[in-house]
Coordinates of C-alpha atoms in Angstrom, one line a residue:
M88 CA -50.6 -1.6 -18.8
A89 CA -50.4 -4.1 -21.7
D90 CA -49.2 -1.3 -24.0
A91 CA -46.7 -0.2 -21.6
S92 CA -45.1 -3.3 -20.9
S93 CA -45.0 -4.0 -24.7
A94 CA -42.9 -0.5 -25.0
M95 CA -40.7 -1.4 -22.4
R96 CA -40.2 -4.7 -23.6
A97 CA -39.5 -3.3 -27.2
K98 CA -37.0 -0.8 -25.7
K99 CA -35.0 -3.5 -23.9
I100 CA -32.1 -4.4 -26.1
P101 CA -31.2 -8.1 -26.2
D102 CA -27.8 -9.7 -25.2
S103 CA -25.6 -9.9 -28.3
L104 CA -24.2 -13.6 -29.2
Y105 CA -21.0 -12.6 -27.3
E106 CA -22.6 -11.8 -24.0
L107 CA -24.5 -14.8 -24.4
C108 CA -21.4 -16.9 -25.1
I109 CA -19.9 -15.5 -21.9
A110 CA -22.7 -16.2 -19.6
N111 CA -22.8 -19.7 -21.1
V112 CA -19.1 -20.2 -19.9
V113 CA -19.9 -18.8 -16.7
N114 CA -23.0 -21.1 -16.0
C115 CA -20.7 -24.3 -17.4
L116 CA -18.1 -23.6 -15.1
L117 CA -20.8 -23.3 -12.2
K118 CA -22.0 -26.5 -13.2
N119 CA -18.7 -28.7 -13.8
K120 CA -19.5 -29.1 -17.3
C121 CA -16.4 -27.8 -18.4
D122 CA -12.7 -27.7 -17.2
R123 CA -11.1 -25.0 -15.8
N124 CA -8.1 -25.2 -17.8
D125 CA -10.2 -24.7 -21.0
L126 CA -11.1 -21.2 -19.7
H127 CA -7.3 -20.4 -19.0
S128 CA -6.7 -21.2 -22.4
L129 CA -9.3 -18.3 -23.5
P130 CA -7.3 -14.8 -24.5
D131 CA -7.1 -12.0 -22.0
H132 CA -9.6 -10.0 -23.2
I133 CA -12.3 -13.0 -23.1
L134 CA -10.8 -14.2 -19.6
M135 CA -11.5 -10.8 -18.1
D136 CA -14.7 -11.0 -19.4
V137 CA -15.8 -14.0 -18.0
Y138 CA -14.4 -13.0 -14.7
F139 CA -16.6 -9.6 -14.6
K140 CA -19.6 -11.5 -15.5
M141 CA -19.0 -13.7 -12.3
F142 CA -19.0 -10.7 -10.5
L143 CA -21.7 -9.0 -11.9
E144 CA -23.8 -12.4 -11.0
K145 CA -22.2 -12.8 -7.8
K146 CA -20.8 -15.8 -8.1
L147 CA -17.8 -14.6 -5.7
C148 CA -16.4 -18.1 -4.6
I149 CA -15.4 -19.5 -8.0
L150 CA -14.1 -16.2 -8.6
G151 CA -11.9 -15.9 -5.6
D152 CA -10.7 -19.4 -6.4
E153 CA -9.8 -18.1 -10.2
L154 CA -8.0 -14.7 -8.8
S155 CA -6.2 -16.3 -5.9
S156 CA -3.9 -18.3 -9.0
L157 CA -1.0 -15.6 -9.0
D158 CA -0.3 -16.8 -12.8
T159 CA -3.7 -16.0 -13.9
F160 CA -3.6 -12.9 -11.7
E161 CA -0.7 -11.9 -13.4
R162 CA -2.4 -12.2 -16.7
L163 CA -4.8 -9.9 -16.0
L164 CA -2.4 -7.5 -14.3
R165 CA -0.6 -7.6 -18.2
F166 CA -3.9 -6.8 -19.6
T167 CA -4.1 -3.2 -20.4
G168 CA -7.8 -3.2 -20.7
S169 CA -8.7 -4.8 -17.3
Q170 CA -7.7 -2.7 -14.5
L171 CA -10.8 -1.1 -13.6
R172 CA -12.9 -4.1 -13.7
L173 CA -10.2 -6.1 -11.9
L174 CA -10.3 -3.8 -8.8
Q175 CA -14.1 -4.5 -8.7
C176 CA -13.7 -7.9 -8.8
F177 CA -10.9 -7.9 -6.0
Q178 CA -12.4 -6.0 -3.9
A179 CA -15.8 -7.9 -3.8
V180 CA -13.9 -10.9 -3.3
I181 CA -12.3 -9.8 -0.2
E182 CA -16.0 -8.3 1.0
H183 CA -16.9 -11.9 0.6
G184 CA -14.6 -12.8 3.2
S185 CA -11.4 -13.9 1.2
K186 CA -8.0 -13.1 2.2
L187 CA -7.3 -12.4 -1.7
S188 CA -4.8 -9.7 -1.1
T189 CA -2.6 -11.5 1.5
E190 CA -2.5 -14.8 -0.4
L191 CA -1.5 -13.2 -3.6
A192 CA 1.4 -11.3 -1.5
N193 CA 2.4 -14.4 0.3
I194 CA 2.7 -16.2 -3.1
Y195 CA 4.7 -13.6 -4.6
L196 CA 7.2 -14.0 -1.6
S197 CA 7.2 -17.5 -1.7
R198 CA 8.2 -17.5 -5.2
C199 CA 10.8 -15.2 -4.7
E200 CA 12.4 -17.4 -1.8
A201 CA 12.2 -20.6 -4.3
G202 CA 14.4 -18.8 -6.3
K203 CA 13.2 -20.8 -9.4
S204 CA 11.8 -17.9 -11.3
K205 CA 14.0 -15.3 -13.5
V206 CA 15.4 -12.4 -11.6
E207 CA 13.2 -10.1 -14.4
N208 CA 10.3 -11.6 -14.3
L209 CA 10.3 -11.7 -10.5
I210 CA 10.8 -7.7 -10.7
N211 CA 8.2 -6.9 -13.1
L212 CA 5.7 -9.2 -11.4
G213 CA 6.5 -7.3 -8.0
L214 CA 6.1 -3.9 -9.5
R215 CA 2.8 -5.0 -11.0
L216 CA 1.3 -6.6 -8.2
G217 CA 2.4 -4.0 -5.8
G218 CA 1.4 -1.1 -8.1
F219 CA -2.0 -3.0 -8.3
L220 CA -2.3 -3.9 -4.5
N221 CA -1.4 0.0 -4.0
E222 CA -4.0 1.6 -6.1
A223 CA -6.9 -1.1 -4.7
G224 CA -6.1 0.4 -1.0
W225 CA -4.2 -2.9 0.4
Y226 CA -0.9 -0.7 1.7
A227 CA 0.6 -3.4 4.2
D228 CA 0.6 -6.4 1.3
A229 CA 1.7 -3.8 -1.2
E230 CA 4.8 -2.7 1.0
R231 CA 5.6 -6.3 1.7
V232 CA 5.7 -7.1 -2.1
L233 CA 7.4 -3.8 -3.1
Q234 CA 10.4 -4.3 -0.5
R235 CA 11.0 -7.5 -1.6
C236 CA 11.0 -6.4 -5.0
R237 CA 13.5 -3.8 -4.3
E238 CA 15.5 -6.1 -2.3
I239 CA 15.9 -8.2 -5.4
C240 CA 16.7 -5.2 -7.4
Q241 CA 19.5 -4.5 -5.4
A242 CA 21.0 -7.6 -5.1
Q243 CA 21.6 -7.3 -8.6
P244 CA 24.8 -5.8 -10.3
Q245 CA 24.3 -2.0 -9.7
S246 CA 24.1 -1.4 -13.7
T247 CA 22.3 1.6 -14.6
H248 CA 19.2 -0.8 -15.5
Y249 CA 18.6 -2.3 -12.0
K250 CA 19.3 1.0 -10.3
R251 CA 16.5 2.5 -12.6
L252 CA 14.3 -0.6 -11.3
T253 CA 15.3 0.1 -7.8
L254 CA 14.2 3.7 -7.8
E255 CA 10.7 2.7 -9.6
C256 CA 10.4 0.3 -6.8
C257 CA 11.0 3.3 -4.5
H258 CA 8.4 5.3 -6.4
R259 CA 5.8 2.7 -5.5
L260 CA 6.7 2.1 -2.1
L261 CA 7.0 5.8 -1.3
N262 CA 2.7 6.2 -2.4
T263 CA 2.5 3.2 -0.2
Q264 CA 4.2 4.3 2.8
S265 CA 2.8 7.6 2.5
A266 CA -0.6 6.3 2.3
Y267 CA -0.3 4.1 5.1
C268 CA 1.7 6.3 7.3
C269 CA 5.0 4.4 7.5
F270 CA 7.0 7.3 8.2
P271 CA 10.5 5.5 9.3
A272 CA 10.6 3.3 6.3
A273 CA 9.1 6.1 4.1
A274 CA 12.3 8.3 5.5
E275 CA 15.0 5.4 4.1
T276 CA 12.8 5.2 1.0
Y277 CA 12.9 8.6 0.8
S278 CA 16.7 8.9 1.5
L279 CA 17.4 5.9 -1.1
S280 CA 15.6 7.6 -3.8
L281 CA 17.6 11.0 -3.4
Q282 CA 20.6 9.0 -3.7
L283 CA 19.6 7.3 -7.0
L284 CA 18.3 10.4 -8.4
G285 CA 21.5 12.1 -7.7
L286 CA 20.2 14.5 -5.3
P287 CA 22.0 15.9 -2.0
G288 CA 20.8 14.6 1.1
D289 CA 19.6 18.3 2.4
A290 CA 17.5 18.5 -0.8
R291 CA 14.4 18.9 1.0
E292 CA 15.2 22.2 2.3
E293 CA 17.4 23.5 -0.5
G294 CA 16.9 21.4 -3.7
P295 CA 13.5 22.0 -4.6
Q296 CA 13.3 25.7 -3.6
D297 CA 14.2 26.9 -7.3
S298 CA 11.6 24.9 -9.4
R299 CA 13.2 25.7 -12.8
V300 CA 16.1 23.2 -12.2
P301 CA 16.7 22.0 -15.5
F302 CA 15.5 18.4 -16.3
D303 CA 19.1 16.7 -16.1
S304 CA 19.5 17.8 -12.8
V305 CA 17.7 15.4 -11.3
G306 CA 20.3 12.7 -11.8
P307 CA 21.4 10.2 -14.2
H308 CA 19.0 7.2 -13.5
A309 CA 15.7 9.4 -13.8
R310 CA 16.1 9.2 -17.5
A311 CA 16.5 6.2 -20.0
D312 CA 17.2 5.8 -23.7
T313 CA 13.9 5.0 -25.0
R314 CA 15.4 1.5 -26.2
D315 CA 16.5 0.7 -22.4
Q316 CA 14.8 -2.2 -20.8
S317 CA 13.3 -0.1 -18.0
C318 CA 10.1 -0.4 -16.5
Q319 CA 7.4 1.9 -16.4
T320 CA 5.5 3.3 -13.7
D321 CA 2.1 2.5 -14.6
P322 CA 1.0 -1.0 -15.1
E323 CA -1.2 -0.2 -17.7
L324 CA 1.6 1.4 -19.9
Y325 CA 4.2 -1.0 -19.0
E326 CA 3.3 -3.9 -21.8
S327 CA 3.0 -1.2 -24.4
Y328 CA 6.6 0.0 -23.6
I329 CA 8.0 -3.5 -23.6
A330 CA 6.2 -4.1 -26.9
S331 CA 7.4 -1.1 -28.5
L332 CA 10.9 -2.0 -27.6
E333 CA 10.8 -4.6 -30.0
N334 CA 10.4 -2.0 -32.9
P335 CA 12.7 0.8 -31.4
P336 CA 12.5 4.1 -33.5
P337 CA 15.4 4.8 -35.9
D338 CA 18.6 5.7 -35.0
D339 CA 18.1 9.3 -37.1
A340 CA 14.6 10.1 -35.5
E341 CA 14.1 13.5 -34.5
E342 CA 13.5 13.9 -31.1
V343 CA 11.3 16.8 -31.1
T344 CA 8.8 16.0 -28.2
G345 CA 10.8 16.4 -25.2
G346 CA 12.5 13.0 -25.1
F347 CA 10.8 10.4 -27.4
N348 CA 9.5 10.5 -31.1
V349 CA 5.8 11.4 -31.6
K350 CA 5.5 8.3 -33.7
H351 CA 6.4 6.1 -30.6
E352 CA 4.6 7.4 -27.6
A353 CA 4.4 4.2 -26.0
V354 CA 8.2 4.8 -25.8
W355 CA 8.6 7.3 -22.8
G356 CA 11.2 5.2 -21.1
M357 CA 12.1 6.8 -17.5
D358 CA 11.7 10.3 -18.5
A359 CA 8.2 10.1 -16.7
L360 CA 9.7 8.4 -13.9
A361 CA 11.4 11.5 -12.5
P362 CA 8.4 13.9 -12.4
R363 CA 6.2 10.6 -10.5
V364 CA 9.0 10.3 -7.9
L365 CA 9.1 13.9 -7.1
K366 CA 5.5 13.9 -6.8
E367 CA 5.9 11.5 -4.1
F368 CA 8.4 13.4 -2.1
S369 CA 5.8 16.0 -2.2
A370 CA 3.2 13.6 -1.2
L371 CA 5.4 12.6 1.6
M372 CA 6.0 15.8 2.9
F373 CA 2.2 16.7 2.8
V374 CA 1.3 13.9 5.3
R375 CA 4.4 14.7 7.4
C376 CA 2.7 18.5 7.6
D377 CA 6.0 20.1 5.9
Y378 CA 4.0 21.9 3.7
S379 CA 6.7 24.5 2.4
A380 CA 8.9 21.4 1.1
A381 CA 5.6 19.5 -0.3
H382 CA 4.9 22.6 -2.2
R383 CA 8.7 22.9 -3.4
W384 CA 8.9 19.3 -4.6
S385 CA 5.3 19.2 -6.4
L386 CA 6.8 22.4 -8.4
R387 CA 9.6 20.6 -9.2
A388 CA 7.8 17.6 -10.5
Q389 CA 5.4 20.2 -12.4
R390 CA 8.3 21.7 -14.1
L391 CA 9.3 18.1 -15.6
L392 CA 6.1 17.5 -17.2
T393 CA 5.7 18.2 -21.2
R394 CA 2.4 17.8 -23.2
Y395 CA 3.8 14.3 -24.3
T396 CA 3.9 13.3 -20.6
P397 CA 1.1 10.4 -20.1
V398 CA -2.1 11.4 -18.7
K399 CA -1.8 9.2 -15.5
I400 CA 1.2 10.6 -14.7
T401 CA 0.3 14.2 -15.5
V402 CA -2.8 14.1 -13.4
E403 CA -1.1 12.8 -10.3
V404 CA 1.5 15.6 -10.6
V405 CA -1.1 18.2 -11.2
R406 CA -3.0 17.1 -8.3
A407 CA 0.0 17.1 -5.9
C408 CA 0.8 20.5 -7.0
G409 CA -3.1 21.9 -6.4
K410 CA -2.9 20.4 -3.1
A411 CA 0.2 22.0 -1.9
C412 CA -0.8 25.4 -3.4
V413 CA -3.9 25.0 -1.2
V414 CA -2.1 24.3 2.2
K415 CA 0.4 27.4 1.3
R416 CA -2.8 29.5 0.5
R417 CA -2.1 30.2 -3.4
F418 CA -6.1 30.0 -4.0
G419 CA -5.4 31.5 -7.3
A420 CA -2.9 28.6 -8.6
A421 CA -4.8 25.9 -6.7
G422 CA -8.0 26.8 -8.3
L423 CA -6.5 26.4 -11.7
V424 CA -4.6 23.8 -11.0
V425 CA -6.8 21.5 -9.1
R426 CA -10.0 22.2 -11.7
H427 CA -7.7 21.0 -14.9
A428 CA -6.8 17.9 -12.8
V429 CA -10.6 16.9 -12.6
G430 CA -11.1 17.8 -16.2
L431 CA -8.2 15.9 -17.1
A432 CA -9.1 12.9 -15.6
R433 CA -12.5 13.1 -16.4
A434 CA -11.8 13.2 -20.2
A435 CA -8.8 10.4 -19.6
F436 CA -10.5 8.0 -17.5
G437 CA -14.1 8.7 -17.1
T438 CA -16.5 9.5 -14.2
Q439 CA -16.5 5.9 -12.7
H440 CA -12.7 5.6 -12.3
P441 CA -11.2 6.0 -8.8
R442 CA -8.4 8.5 -10.3
Y443 CA -11.6 10.9 -11.0
A444 CA -12.8 10.4 -7.9
A445 CA -9.3 11.0 -6.1
A446 CA -9.2 14.5 -8.5
L447 CA -12.6 15.2 -7.1
L448 CA -11.4 14.8 -3.1
D449 CA -8.5 17.1 -4.1
Y450 CA -11.3 19.5 -5.6
G451 CA -13.4 19.1 -2.5
F452 CA -10.4 20.1 -0.4
Y453 CA -9.9 23.1 -2.7
L454 CA -13.5 24.1 -2.4
L455 CA -13.4 23.7 1.8
N456 CA -10.2 25.7 2.0
I457 CA -11.6 28.8 -0.1
D458 CA -15.1 28.6 1.8
S459 CA -17.3 27.1 -0.9
I460 CA -18.7 24.7 1.7
T461 CA -22.1 23.9 -0.3
H462 CA -20.0 22.8 -3.3
S463 CA -17.4 21.3 -1.4
V464 CA -20.0 18.8 0.2
A465 CA -21.4 18.0 -3.6
V466 CA -18.0 17.0 -4.8
Y467 CA -17.3 15.0 -1.9
E468 CA -20.7 13.3 -2.4
E469 CA -20.0 12.2 -5.9
A470 CA -16.3 11.3 -5.2
L471 CA -18.0 9.0 -2.5
G472 CA -20.4 7.4 -4.9
T473 CA -17.5 6.7 -7.5
L474 CA -15.4 5.1 -4.9
R475 CA -18.3 2.8 -3.5
N476 CA -19.1 1.6 -7.2
V477 CA -15.4 0.6 -7.3
F478 CA -14.3 -0.6 -3.9
G479 CA -17.6 -1.3 -2.2
R480 CA -17.8 -0.4 1.4
S481 CA -14.7 -1.9 3.0
S482 CA -12.1 0.2 1.7
L483 CA -9.6 2.5 2.9
H484 CA -10.3 4.7 0.0
V485 CA -13.8 4.6 0.9
A486 CA -13.0 5.6 4.5
T487 CA -11.0 8.3 3.4
A488 CA -13.9 9.9 1.3
Q489 CA -16.2 9.3 4.2
E490 CA -14.0 11.3 6.8
D491 CA -13.6 13.8 4.3
L492 CA -17.6 14.3 3.8
A493 CA -18.1 14.2 7.6
Y494 CA -15.9 16.7 7.9
A495 CA -17.5 19.1 5.2
L496 CA -21.0 18.3 6.6
Y497 CA -19.9 19.5 10.0
V498 CA -18.6 22.9 8.6
L499 CA -21.5 23.2 6.7
E500 CA -24.1 22.7 9.3
Y501 CA -22.1 24.3 12.2
S502 CA -24.6 27.1 12.7
S503 CA -27.8 24.7 11.8
G504 CA -26.8 22.0 14.4
R505 CA -27.8 19.1 12.0
F506 CA -24.9 17.3 12.6
Y507 CA -26.4 13.7 12.3
K508 CA -25.6 12.9 8.6
A509 CA -22.1 14.0 9.3
R510 CA -21.8 11.8 12.9
D511 CA -23.2 8.9 10.4
H512 CA -20.2 9.2 7.9
A513 CA -17.5 9.7 10.6
E514 CA -18.7 6.6 12.3
R515 CA -18.6 4.5 9.3
A516 CA -15.2 5.7 8.4
I517 CA -13.8 4.8 11.6
H518 CA -15.8 1.5 11.7
I519 CA -14.0 0.7 8.2
I520 CA -10.6 1.8 9.6
E521 CA -10.4 -0.1 12.5
N522 CA -11.5 -3.4 10.6
L523 CA -8.4 -3.0 8.5
V524 CA -5.4 -1.3 10.6
P525 CA -4.2 -2.1 13.9
P526 CA -5.7 -0.1 17.1
D527 CA -3.1 2.1 17.2
H528 CA -2.7 3.2 13.4
L529 CA -2.3 6.7 12.7
L530 CA -5.2 6.7 10.1
L531 CA -7.7 6.4 13.0
A532 CA -6.6 10.0 14.3
S533 CA -8.0 12.2 12.0
A534 CA -11.3 10.5 11.5
K535 CA -11.5 10.0 15.6
R536 CA -10.8 13.8 15.5
V537 CA -13.7 14.7 13.0
K538 CA -16.1 12.7 15.4
A539 CA -14.6 14.3 18.3
L540 CA -15.6 17.9 17.0
I541 CA -19.0 16.4 15.7
L542 CA -20.1 14.8 19.1
E543 CA -19.0 18.3 21.0
E544 CA -21.2 20.2 19.0
I545 CA -24.4 17.8 19.4
A546 CA -23.6 17.7 23.0
L547 CA -23.5 21.6 23.1
D548 CA -27.1 21.8 21.2
T549 CA -28.8 19.4 23.3
P550 CA -31.2 21.1 26.0
A551 CA -30.3 20.6 29.4
G552 CA -31.5 17.6 31.1
Q553 CA -32.3 15.8 28.1
D554 CA -31.0 12.1 28.0
M555 CA -27.7 12.1 25.3
S556 CA -28.3 8.1 25.4
E557 CA -24.6 7.9 26.5
P558 CA -22.7 8.7 29.3
S559 CA -21.7 12.2 28.2
L560 CA -21.1 13.2 24.9
L561 CA -18.4 15.6 26.0
E562 CA -16.7 12.7 27.8
E563 CA -16.6 10.6 24.9
S564 CA -15.4 13.4 22.5
E565 CA -12.7 14.2 24.8
A566 CA -11.2 10.5 24.6
L567 CA -11.3 10.8 20.9
H568 CA -9.4 13.7 20.9
K569 CA -6.8 12.5 23.5
A570 CA -6.8 9.2 21.3
A571 CA -6.1 11.1 18.2
L572 CA -3.4 13.5 19.9
S573 CA -1.6 10.3 21.2
L574 CA -1.5 8.8 17.8
S575 CA -0.1 12.0 16.2
M576 CA 2.4 12.3 18.9
M577 CA 3.9 8.5 18.6
A578 CA 4.2 9.6 14.9
F579 CA 5.0 13.2 14.5
G580 CA 6.2 14.5 17.9
E581 CA 5.0 17.8 19.3
K582 CA 6.2 20.1 16.8
N583 CA 4.1 19.4 13.9
V584 CA 1.0 20.9 12.4
Q585 CA -1.4 18.1 13.2
T586 CA -0.5 17.7 16.8
A587 CA -1.3 21.2 17.0
K588 CA -4.4 20.9 15.9
H589 CA -5.6 18.1 18.2
Y590 CA -4.2 20.7 21.2
G591 CA -6.3 23.4 19.7
N592 CA -9.2 20.8 19.3
L593 CA -8.7 19.9 22.7
G594 CA -8.9 23.6 24.0
R595 CA -12.2 24.4 22.4
L596 CA -13.4 21.1 23.9
Y597 CA -12.1 22.1 27.8
Q598 CA -13.6 25.4 27.2
S599 CA -17.2 23.5 26.3
M600 CA -16.9 21.4 29.7
Q601 CA -15.8 24.5 31.6
K602 CA -12.4 23.7 32.5
F603 CA -10.8 27.2 31.4
Q604 CA -7.6 26.8 32.6
D605 CA -6.8 23.7 30.5
A606 CA -8.6 25.5 27.5
E607 CA -6.2 28.1 27.7
T608 CA -3.0 25.8 28.0
M609 CA -4.1 23.9 24.8
H610 CA -4.9 27.1 22.8
L611 CA -1.5 28.5 23.7
K612 CA 0.5 25.2 22.9
A613 CA -1.4 25.2 19.4
I614 CA -0.7 28.9 18.7
A615 CA 2.9 28.5 19.6
I616 CA 3.4 25.4 17.5
K617 CA 1.6 26.8 14.3
E618 CA 3.4 30.2 14.6
E619 CA 6.7 28.4 14.4
L620 CA 5.8 26.0 11.8
L621 CA 3.8 28.4 9.7
G622 CA 4.6 32.0 10.6
P623 CA 2.3 34.6 12.3
E624 CA 0.0 35.0 9.3
D625 CA -1.2 31.7 8.3
Y626 CA -4.9 30.8 8.4
E627 CA -4.1 27.8 11.2
V628 CA -2.6 30.5 13.3
G629 CA -5.7 32.8 13.2
L630 CA -8.0 29.9 13.6
S631 CA -6.1 29.3 17.1
I632 CA -6.3 32.9 17.8
G633 CA -9.7 33.1 17.4
H634 CA -10.6 30.5 19.7
L635 CA -8.6 31.6 22.5
A636 CA -9.8 34.9 21.6
S637 CA -13.7 33.5 22.2
L638 CA -12.2 31.6 25.7
Y639 CA -11.1 35.0 27.0
N640 CA -13.9 37.0 26.1
Y641 CA -16.9 34.8 27.1
H642 CA -15.5 32.7 30.1
M643 CA -12.6 34.4 31.2
N644 CA -13.4 38.4 31.4
M645 CA -10.2 39.0 29.6
H646 CA -11.8 41.4 27.1
V647 CA -8.5 44.0 26.1
A648 CA -6.6 40.5 25.5
A649 CA -9.7 39.0 23.6
E650 CA -10.2 42.4 21.6
T651 CA -6.2 42.3 20.5
L652 CA -6.7 38.5 19.4
Y653 CA -9.9 39.3 17.4
L654 CA -8.6 41.9 15.5
R655 CA -5.3 39.9 14.6
S656 CA -7.5 36.9 13.4
I657 CA -9.7 39.5 11.5
S658 CA -6.8 40.6 9.9
I659 CA -5.4 37.3 8.7
S660 CA -8.9 36.0 7.4
L661 CA -9.2 39.1 5.4
K662 CA -5.8 38.7 3.9
L663 CA -6.7 35.2 2.8
F664 CA -10.2 35.0 2.4
G665 CA -11.7 38.5 1.5
E666 CA -14.5 40.2 3.1
R667 CA -16.8 37.2 2.6
Y668 CA -15.3 34.5 4.9
S669 CA -17.7 32.6 7.0
G670 CA -15.2 32.5 9.9
L671 CA -15.4 36.5 10.0
E672 CA -19.2 36.2 11.9
Y673 CA -17.5 34.5 15.1
D674 CA -14.9 37.3 15.4
Y675 CA -17.3 40.2 14.7
R676 CA -19.7 39.0 17.2
G677 CA -17.0 38.3 19.5
L678 CA -15.9 42.1 18.9
V679 CA -19.6 43.2 19.8
N680 CA -19.5 41.7 23.0
V681 CA -16.4 42.8 23.8
F682 CA -16.9 46.4 23.4
T683 CA -20.3 46.2 24.9
Q684 CA -18.5 44.8 28.2
L685 CA -16.0 47.5 27.9
K686 CA -18.9 50.0 27.1
R687 CA -17.3 51.5 24.2
H688 CA -20.8 51.5 22.3
D689 CA -19.3 53.2 19.5
R690 CA -17.2 50.4 18.6
A691 CA -19.8 48.0 19.2
D692 CA -21.8 49.7 16.6
H693 CA -19.1 49.6 14.2
Y694 CA -19.0 45.7 14.4
T695 CA -22.5 45.4 14.5
R696 CA -22.7 47.1 10.9
L697 CA -19.9 45.0 9.7
L698 CA -21.6 41.9 10.7
T699 CA -24.7 43.2 9.2
R700 CA -22.8 43.8 6.0
W701 CA -21.3 40.2 6.4
H702 CA -24.4 38.7 6.2
E703 CA -25.6 40.6 3.1
L704 CA -22.5 39.4 1.5
R705 CA -22.8 35.8 2.5
E706 CA -26.3 35.8 0.9
Q707 CA -25.2 36.9 -2.3
S708 CA -22.5 34.0 -1.9
K709 CA -25.1 31.3 -1.5
A710 CA -26.9 32.8 -4.3
E711 CA -23.7 32.2 -6.4
Q712 CA -23.3 28.9 -5.3
Q713 CA -26.6 28.0 -6.6
Q714 CA -24.5 26.8 -9.7
P715 CA -23.5 23.1 -10.4
A716 CA -20.2 22.3 -8.3
I717 CA -18.9 20.1 -11.0
G718 CA -19.0 20.6 -15.0
N719 CA -17.3 23.3 -15.9
E720 CA -13.5 22.4 -15.2
Q721 CA -11.1 23.2 -17.9
I722 CA -8.4 21.7 -19.3
V723 CA -5.7 24.5 -20.0
P724 CA -2.6 24.3 -21.8
L725 CA 0.4 23.3 -20.0
E726 CA 2.2 26.5 -20.6
Q727 CA -0.8 28.4 -18.9
L728 CA -0.3 26.0 -15.6
H729 CA 3.4 26.8 -15.6
E730 CA 3.0 30.7 -16.1
K731 CA 0.2 30.7 -13.0
L732 CA 2.6 28.3 -10.7
F733 CA 5.8 30.0 -11.9
G734 CA 4.7 33.6 -11.8
T735 CA 5.0 36.2 -9.5
N736 CA 1.7 37.6 -9.3
D737 CA 0.0 34.9 -7.5

């Protein structure tokens, strides 16, 4: 034992002299042996190290006092190497009980009202602070800051410079308003952005259809000479841009890099703002379930990328494009694009950064949609772990990841009935969201929907007469589904894919509750809305058709009608996913029962053989999924991405 202890001590690397000094500074502050003004005189990178040491040692009260100074916080926002550690410190202080996000936003608004600061300083601070609060997931405060910042921009003489700054505010506001489901406000921001970009008001329907629109068509305020004092879209890169203005490229510099000289990569001006704004258009349309518009805007943003576009922007645009391709069922392109985003994010930011976790969430979404459920769960779990390391356990970012993981686990365990892990994640997500948003907020709808689906399956798997510890899991599930439907109706109205999904979920629940007429009504509503919005061959349509077929087959003795519906559902599934798709099992089983009831035994035998063949293919798929879910993503040349996205073969 002594030898083992000696070996352990020998392997331990002692703290460096610098680390010992940082620890000593923290101890002196705690014991009031040094003045905080002395602390503030330290260089930015040392100051950040001191604060991070406070975070590591859980000295959160004094850390909260320090970060509540907007002047100090602005210094850290300006320091390019602090963002990830600042996010961790910021969230830890809030979880400790501070209202730091609201305090900083209020101080900024008061400073704006006082009118004592220079306009440029207020705008720059608003962009930095609003952007940080947005990335930290405190959307309500971020929106307040960015809206005030935009008002200041619009109150200035409307030169090209201030129009560009207004567009920068709009870009960040769109990100915040989309994430926080502020759709009326987002519509206003979207309209103003179109105006600033010089795009027509009907661009959502017509503009992005031709993704090959030249760069200059996005309007005069999307580009800037690299020497223009315009703000960048990335708070970490903004300072390098401002610094580069002091040493601009010579007038005769050759612009061979798509907008700026290779020797001045920091000087990327506003060339990178245009794709980010279009990316936000795509994100807004995505959360509003207008998937065709989301796809078109994402392609247009993708077309504006060059190999010199800053990597953060490239990752954001590629991620949006990948998600849009998934919902448009362009799985070949989606797979290439989403894996590229994961590989690029990992190489640029490392595996502990929330941007990498965000790329993983998109990857999990893609895997779930191509029926690679085991891998999807593994990817979601890694993303959740990364987000927890940064944001703790009381963040909307963490809640979103837990909800995604809960649904993936629900799908994975649908046949086994082991839903308790999925239920735990769903309930944790709801608890976090309920503590952070108003009770009627749309963010609750999706999480409640997932929990309702899980409770329904637990109820169906519970033996008759067994105490389920609650009045009725099915009744609780119904209440959750109705609450989710109500929130969706308030946000979107009836003609929306999300609303249709809630109708379909109620239809399945009413089938379980033996309310068959109500179930049929809900399924028919879901099918009608989905067909109108997505077309007759979409996956969502096939899903609802299969559910209605099950109702007719097993509960309403409408076997002829069920046969027609099953065959249509199978046709859609085979076209989109191939013969290994998991959902085919239920349609094949349904047809075996249909033809048995109709005494057409030859057809029943045919689908029994297909079901056996399906099981064999699924076993092959399970063997193939033994490989790790993460690690083989490839960064591909931009030209290859464009060839896949804009080609005609996908």
